[in-house]
Amino acid sequence: MTHREQYIWQRGIYLCQLCYELTKSFHSSEIYGITSQIRRTSVSVPANIAEGYGRVTRQEYIRYLRIALGSLRNHWILI
């Protein structure tokens, strides 16, 4: 199995797509503000999941899952 086959990574990609769609409607003055922050956060979630999946131990993988979760919590996406 690769990271692309994992449900959690697929949901991360879906979240990223939703965030990009949502931020398209934001005012253009926010392109370097909240728009950028939401987009960067949404991209970091599946990126951290993929990076963790490539690690050697399960404990390292779990660490990267926690990093992904932390990104969501720190950037207002997780409710």
GROMACS .gro file of N, CA, C and O in nm:
model
  316
    1MET      N    1   0.084  -0.118   0.000
    1MET     CA    2   0.000   0.000   0.000
    1MET      C    3   0.090   0.125   0.000
    1MET      O    4   0.191   0.130   0.066
    2THR      N    5   0.048   0.226  -0.075
    2THR     CA    6   0.119   0.354  -0.074
    2THR      C    7   0.037   0.455   0.007
    2THR      O    8  -0.078   0.428   0.041
    3HIS      N    9   0.095   0.569   0.032
    3HIS     CA   10   0.022   0.672   0.107
    3HIS      C   11  -0.102   0.718   0.031
    3HIS      O   12  -0.201   0.755   0.091
    4ARG      N   13  -0.100   0.711  -0.101
    4ARG     CA   14  -0.214   0.754  -0.182
    4ARG      C   15  -0.336   0.662  -0.167
    4ARG      O   16  -0.447   0.703  -0.194
    5GLU      N   17  -0.314   0.542  -0.122
    5GLU     CA   18  -0.423   0.448  -0.103
    5GLU      C   19  -0.486   0.459   0.036
    5GLU      O   20  -0.590   0.400   0.062
    6GLN      N   21  -0.425   0.535   0.122
    6GLN     CA   22  -0.476   0.549   0.258
    6GLN      C   23  -0.595   0.645   0.261
    6GLN      O   24  -0.592   0.753   0.202
    7TYR      N   25  -0.696   0.605   0.332
    7TYR     CA   26  -0.817   0.686   0.344
    7TYR      C   27  -0.787   0.823   0.404
    7TYR      O   28  -0.837   0.926   0.357
    8ILE      N   29  -0.703   0.826   0.505
    8ILE     CA   30  -0.673   0.952   0.573
    8ILE      C   31  -0.603   1.050   0.479
    8ILE      O   32  -0.629   1.171   0.481
    9TRP      N   33  -0.515   1.003   0.392
    9TRP     CA   34  -0.448   1.090   0.296
    9TRP      C   35  -0.549   1.140   0.192
    9TRP      O   36  -0.548   1.258   0.156
   10GLN      N   37  -0.636   1.051   0.145
   10GLN     CA   38  -0.738   1.089   0.048
   10GLN      C   39  -0.830   1.197   0.104
   10GLN      O   40  -0.866   1.292   0.035
   11ARG      N   41  -0.866   1.184   0.231
   11ARG     CA   42  -0.951   1.286   0.295
   11ARG      C   43  -0.875   1.418   0.310
   11ARG      O   44  -0.932   1.526   0.301
   12GLY      N   45  -0.745   1.409   0.333
   12GLY     CA   46  -0.662   1.529   0.340
   12GLY      C   47  -0.659   1.603   0.207
   12GLY      O   48  -0.667   1.726   0.202
   13ILE      N   49  -0.650   1.528   0.099
   13ILE     CA   50  -0.653   1.588  -0.035
   13ILE      C   51  -0.790   1.651  -0.061
   13ILE      O   52  -0.800   1.761  -0.115
   14TYR      N   53  -0.894   1.582  -0.020
   14TYR     CA   54  -1.030   1.636  -0.035
   14TYR      C   55  -1.045   1.767   0.043
   14TYR      O   56  -1.100   1.865  -0.008
   15LEU      N   57  -0.994   1.771   0.165
   15LEU     CA   58  -0.996   1.893   0.245
   15LEU      C   59  -0.923   2.005   0.173
   15LEU      O   60  -0.971   2.119   0.167
   16CYS      N   61  -0.811   1.973   0.115
   16CYS     CA   62  -0.732   2.072   0.042
   16CYS      C   63  -0.812   2.128  -0.076
   16CYS      O   64  -0.816   2.250  -0.097
   17GLN      N   65  -0.877   2.042  -0.150
   17GLN     CA   66  -0.959   2.086  -0.263
   17GLN      C   67  -1.073   2.176  -0.216
   17GLN      O   68  -1.101   2.280  -0.278
   18LEU      N   69  -1.137   2.138  -0.107
   18LEU     CA   70  -1.245   2.220  -0.053
   18LEU      C   71  -1.195   2.358  -0.010
   18LEU      O   72  -1.262   2.459  -0.035
   19CYS      N   73  -1.080   2.362   0.054
   19CYS     CA   74  -1.025   2.490   0.100
   19CYS      C   75  -0.991   2.581  -0.018
   19CYS      O   76  -1.017   2.701  -0.013
   20TYR      N   77  -0.936   2.525  -0.124
   20TYR     CA   78  -0.906   2.606  -0.241
   20TYR      C   79  -1.034   2.658  -0.306
   20TYR      O   80  -1.040   2.774  -0.348
   21GLU      N   81  -1.136   2.574  -0.312
   21GLU     CA   82  -1.265   2.619  -0.367
   21GLU      C   83  -1.324   2.730  -0.282
   21GLU      O   84  -1.372   2.830  -0.334
   22LEU      N   85  -1.322   2.711  -0.152
   22LEU     CA   86  -1.378   2.809  -0.060
   22LEU      C   87  -1.306   2.943  -0.072
   22LEU      O   88  -1.368   3.048  -0.078
   23THR      N   89  -1.174   2.940  -0.075
   23THR     CA   90  -1.097   3.064  -0.074
   23THR      C   91  -1.099   3.137  -0.208
   23THR      O   92  -1.060   3.254  -0.213
   24LYS      N   93  -1.147   3.073  -0.313
   24LYS     CA   94  -1.162   3.143  -0.441
   24LYS      C   95  -1.258   3.260  -0.428
   24LYS      O   96  -1.244   3.361  -0.497
   25SER      N   97  -1.356   3.247  -0.341
   25SER     CA   98  -1.457   3.351  -0.326
   25SER      C   99  -1.417   3.461  -0.228
   25SER      O  100  -1.490   3.558  -0.212
   26PHE      N  101  -1.301   3.448  -0.163
   26PHE     CA  102  -1.256   3.550  -0.069
   26PHE      C  103  -1.216   3.676  -0.146
   26PHE      O  104  -1.174   3.670  -0.261
   27HIS      N  105  -1.224   3.787  -0.080
   27HIS     CA  106  -1.187   3.915  -0.139
   27HIS      C  107  -1.039   3.911  -0.179
   27HIS      O  108  -0.956   3.853  -0.108
   28SER      N  109  -1.005   3.974  -0.291
   28SER     CA  110  -0.868   3.970  -0.341
   28SER      C  111  -0.766   4.033  -0.245
   28SER      O  112  -0.648   3.998  -0.248
   29SER      N  113  -0.811   4.120  -0.159
   29SER     CA  114  -0.719   4.180  -0.062
   29SER      C  115  -0.670   4.079   0.042
   29SER      O  116  -0.572   4.104   0.111
   30GLU      N  117  -0.737   3.966   0.050
   30GLU     CA  118  -0.699   3.862   0.146
   30GLU      C  119  -0.606   3.756   0.088
   30GLU      O  120  -0.574   3.659   0.154
   31ILE      N  121  -0.562   3.773  -0.037
   31ILE     CA  122  -0.481   3.669  -0.102
   31ILE      C  123  -0.353   3.639  -0.024
   31ILE      O  124  -0.307   3.527  -0.022
   32TYR      N  125  -0.295   3.739   0.042
   32TYR     CA  126  -0.172   3.716   0.119
   32TYR      C  127  -0.199   3.704   0.268
   32TYR      O  128  -0.108   3.691   0.348
   33GLY      N  129  -0.324   3.706   0.306
   33GLY     CA  130  -0.362   3.695   0.446
   33GLY      C  131  -0.424   3.561   0.476
   33GLY      O  132  -0.361   3.455   0.467
   34ILE      N  133  -0.552   3.564   0.508
   34ILE     CA  134  -0.622   3.442   0.551
   34ILE      C  135  -0.630   3.339   0.439
   34ILE      O  136  -0.622   3.218   0.464
   35THR      N  137  -0.643   3.384   0.315
   35THR     CA  138  -0.650   3.290   0.202
   35THR      C  139  -0.523   3.206   0.195
   35THR      O  140  -0.528   3.083   0.186
   36SER      N  141  -0.410   3.272   0.202
   36SER     CA  142  -0.282   3.202   0.196
   36SER      C  143  -0.265   3.107   0.314
   36SER      O  144  -0.218   2.994   0.299
   37GLN      N  145  -0.304   3.152   0.431
   37GLN     CA  146  -0.289   3.070   0.551
   37GLN      C  147  -0.375   2.943   0.542
   37GLN      O  148  -0.328   2.834   0.574
   38ILE      N  149  -0.497   2.957   0.499
   38ILE     CA  150  -0.586   2.840   0.486
   38ILE      C  151  -0.531   2.743   0.382
   38ILE      O  152  -0.528   2.622   0.404
   39ARG      N  153  -0.486   2.795   0.272
   39ARG     CA  154  -0.433   2.708   0.165
   39ARG      C  155  -0.307   2.636   0.209
   39ARG      O  156  -0.292   2.515   0.185
   40ARG      N  157  -0.215   2.707   0.272
   40ARG     CA  158  -0.091   2.642   0.318
   40ARG      C  159  -0.119   2.534   0.421
   40ARG      O  160  -0.059   2.427   0.419
   41THR      N  161  -0.211   2.562   0.510
   41THR     CA  162  -0.246   2.463   0.613
   41THR      C  163  -0.308   2.340   0.549
   41THR      O  164  -0.273   2.227   0.583
   42SER      N  165  -0.399   2.362   0.455
   42SER     CA  166  -0.467   2.248   0.394
   42SER      C  167  -0.369   2.160   0.315
   42SER      O  168  -0.384   2.039   0.311
   43VAL      N  169  -0.269   2.221   0.255
   43VAL     CA  170  -0.168   2.144   0.182
   43VAL      C  171  -0.078   2.068   0.277
   43VAL      O  172  -0.035   1.955   0.248
   44SER      N  173  -0.048   2.127   0.392
   44SER     CA  174   0.043   2.062   0.485
   44SER      C  175  -0.015   1.934   0.546
   44SER      O  176   0.060   1.844   0.584
   45VAL      N  177  -0.146   1.923   0.553
   45VAL     CA  178  -0.207   1.805   0.614
   45VAL      C  179  -0.174   1.678   0.534
   45VAL      O  180  -0.112   1.586   0.588
   46PRO      N  181  -0.212   1.668   0.405
   46PRO     CA  182  -0.176   1.545   0.333
   46PRO      C  183  -0.025   1.530   0.314
   46PRO      O  184   0.026   1.418   0.308
   47ALA      N  185   0.048   1.643   0.309
   47ALA     CA  186   0.194   1.634   0.296
   47ALA      C  187   0.255   1.568   0.419
   47ALA      O  188   0.343   1.482   0.407
   48ASN      N  189   0.209   1.604   0.538
   48ASN     CA  190   0.260   1.542   0.660
   48ASN      C  191   0.220   1.396   0.670
   48ASN      O  192   0.298   1.313   0.717
   49ILE      N  193   0.101   1.364   0.625
   49ILE     CA  194   0.056   1.224   0.626
   49ILE      C  195   0.145   1.141   0.534
   49ILE      O  196   0.192   1.033   0.571
   50ALA      N  197   0.172   1.193   0.415
   50ALA     CA  198   0.258   1.121   0.320
   50ALA      C  199   0.400   1.108   0.373
   50ALA      O  200   0.461   1.001   0.361
   51GLU      N  201   0.452   1.213   0.432
   51GLU     CA  202   0.588   1.207   0.487
   51GLU      C  203   0.596   1.106   0.600
   51GLU      O  204   0.691   1.028   0.608
   52GLY      N  205   0.498   1.107   0.687
   52GLY     CA  206   0.497   1.010   0.797
   52GLY      C  207   0.487   0.867   0.748
   52GLY      O  208   0.550   0.777   0.804
   53TYR      N  209   0.411   0.847   0.642
   53TYR     CA  210   0.395   0.713   0.587
   53TYR      C  211   0.528   0.657   0.537
   53TYR      O  212   0.553   0.537   0.543
   54GLY      N  213   0.614   0.746   0.492
   54GLY     CA  214   0.745   0.702   0.442
   54GLY      C  215   0.848   0.677   0.549
   54GLY      O  216   0.960   0.635   0.520
   55ARG      N  217   0.815   0.701   0.673
   55ARG     CA  218   0.909   0.678   0.783
   55ARG      C  219   0.919   0.530   0.815
   55ARG      O  220   0.835   0.448   0.776
   56VAL      N  221   1.020   0.497   0.892
   56VAL     CA  222   1.050   0.356   0.919
   56VAL      C  223   0.957   0.294   1.022
   56VAL      O  224   0.906   0.184   1.001
   57THR      N  225   0.932   0.364   1.131
   57THR     CA  226   0.856   0.302   1.239
   57THR      C  227   0.714   0.357   1.247
   57THR      O  228   0.686   0.468   1.200
   58ARG      N  229   0.629   0.281   1.307
   58ARG     CA  230   0.490   0.323   1.329
   58ARG      C  231   0.484   0.446   1.420
   58ARG      O  232   0.401   0.535   1.401
   59GLN      N  233   0.573   0.450   1.517
   59GLN     CA  234   0.577   0.563   1.609
   59GLN      C  235   0.609   0.693   1.536
   59GLN      O  236   0.550   0.798   1.564
   60GLU      N  237   0.700   0.688   1.438
   60GLU     CA  238   0.731   0.806   1.358
   60GLU      C  239   0.610   0.849   1.274
   60GLU      O  240   0.581   0.967   1.261
   61TYR      N  241   0.540   0.751   1.219
   61TYR     CA  242   0.421   0.779   1.139
   61TYR      C  243   0.315   0.850   1.224
   61TYR      O  244   0.259   0.951   1.184
   62ILE      N  245   0.294   0.799   1.343
   62ILE     CA  246   0.197   0.860   1.434
   62ILE      C  247   0.238   1.003   1.469
   62ILE      O  248   0.154   1.092   1.478
   63ARG      N  249   0.367   1.027   1.483
   63ARG     CA  250   0.416   1.163   1.510
   63ARG      C  251   0.374   1.258   1.398
   63ARG      O  252   0.330   1.370   1.424
   64TYR      N  253   0.387   1.215   1.274
   64TYR     CA  254   0.349   1.301   1.162
   64TYR      C  255   0.197   1.319   1.152
   64TYR      O  256   0.150   1.424   1.109
   65LEU      N  257   0.123   1.219   1.192
   65LEU     CA  258  -0.023   1.236   1.198
   65LEU      C  259  -0.058   1.343   1.301
   65LEU      O  260  -0.149   1.425   1.279
   66ARG      N  261   0.013   1.345   1.410
   66ARG     CA  262  -0.011   1.447   1.513
   66ARG      C  263   0.028   1.586   1.463
   66ARG      O  264  -0.037   1.685   1.497
   67ILE      N  265   0.134   1.592   1.385
   67ILE     CA  266   0.174   1.720   1.327
   67ILE      C  267   0.064   1.771   1.234
   67ILE      O  268   0.029   1.890   1.236
   68ALA      N  269   0.008   1.682   1.153
   68ALA     CA  270  -0.101   1.720   1.062
   68ALA      C  271  -0.222   1.770   1.141
   68ALA      O  272  -0.282   1.872   1.107
   69LEU      N  273  -0.255   1.701   1.246
   69LEU     CA  274  -0.366   1.742   1.332
   69LEU      C  275  -0.337   1.877   1.397
   69LEU      O  276  -0.424   1.964   1.404
   70GLY      N  277  -0.215   1.896   1.440
   70GLY     CA  278  -0.176   2.024   1.499
   70GLY      C  279  -0.189   2.139   1.401
   70GLY      O  280  -0.230   2.249   1.437
   71SER      N  281  -0.156   2.114   1.274
   71SER     CA  282  -0.172   2.218   1.172
   71SER      C  283  -0.318   2.259   1.161
   71SER      O  284  -0.349   2.377   1.150
   72LEU      N  285  -0.405   2.165   1.165
   72LEU     CA  286  -0.548   2.196   1.157
   72LEU      C  287  -0.594   2.277   1.277
   72LEU      O  288  -0.665   2.376   1.263
   73ARG      N  289  -0.553   2.236   1.392
   73ARG     CA  290  -0.596   2.306   1.514
   73ARG      C  291  -0.539   2.447   1.523
   73ARG      O  292  -0.607   2.538   1.570
   74ASN      N  293  -0.417   2.465   1.480
   74ASN     CA  294  -0.353   2.595   1.491
   74ASN      C  295  -0.400   2.695   1.386
   74ASN      O  296  -0.371   2.812   1.396
   75HIS      N  297  -0.468   2.648   1.286
   75HIS     CA  298  -0.506   2.737   1.176
   75HIS      C  299  -0.655   2.740   1.152
   75HIS      O  300  -0.700   2.763   1.041
   76TRP      N  301  -0.734   2.713   1.251
   76TRP     CA  302  -0.878   2.736   1.252
   76TRP      C  303  -0.960   2.649   1.158
   76TRP      O  304  -1.078   2.674   1.140
   77ILE      N  305  -0.903   2.550   1.093
   77ILE     CA  306  -0.981   2.469   1.001
   77ILE      C  307  -1.062   2.364   1.077
   77ILE      O  308  -1.174   2.335   1.044
   78LEU      N  309  -1.002   2.307   1.181
   78LEU     CA  310  -1.071   2.204   1.258
   78LEU      C  311  -1.171   2.269   1.352
   78LEU      O  312  -1.139   2.361   1.424
   79ILE      N  313  -1.290   2.224   1.350
   79ILE     CA  314  -1.395   2.281   1.435
   79ILE      C  315  -1.417   2.192   1.555
   79ILE      O  316  -1.418   2.074   1.546
   0.00000   0.00000   0.00000
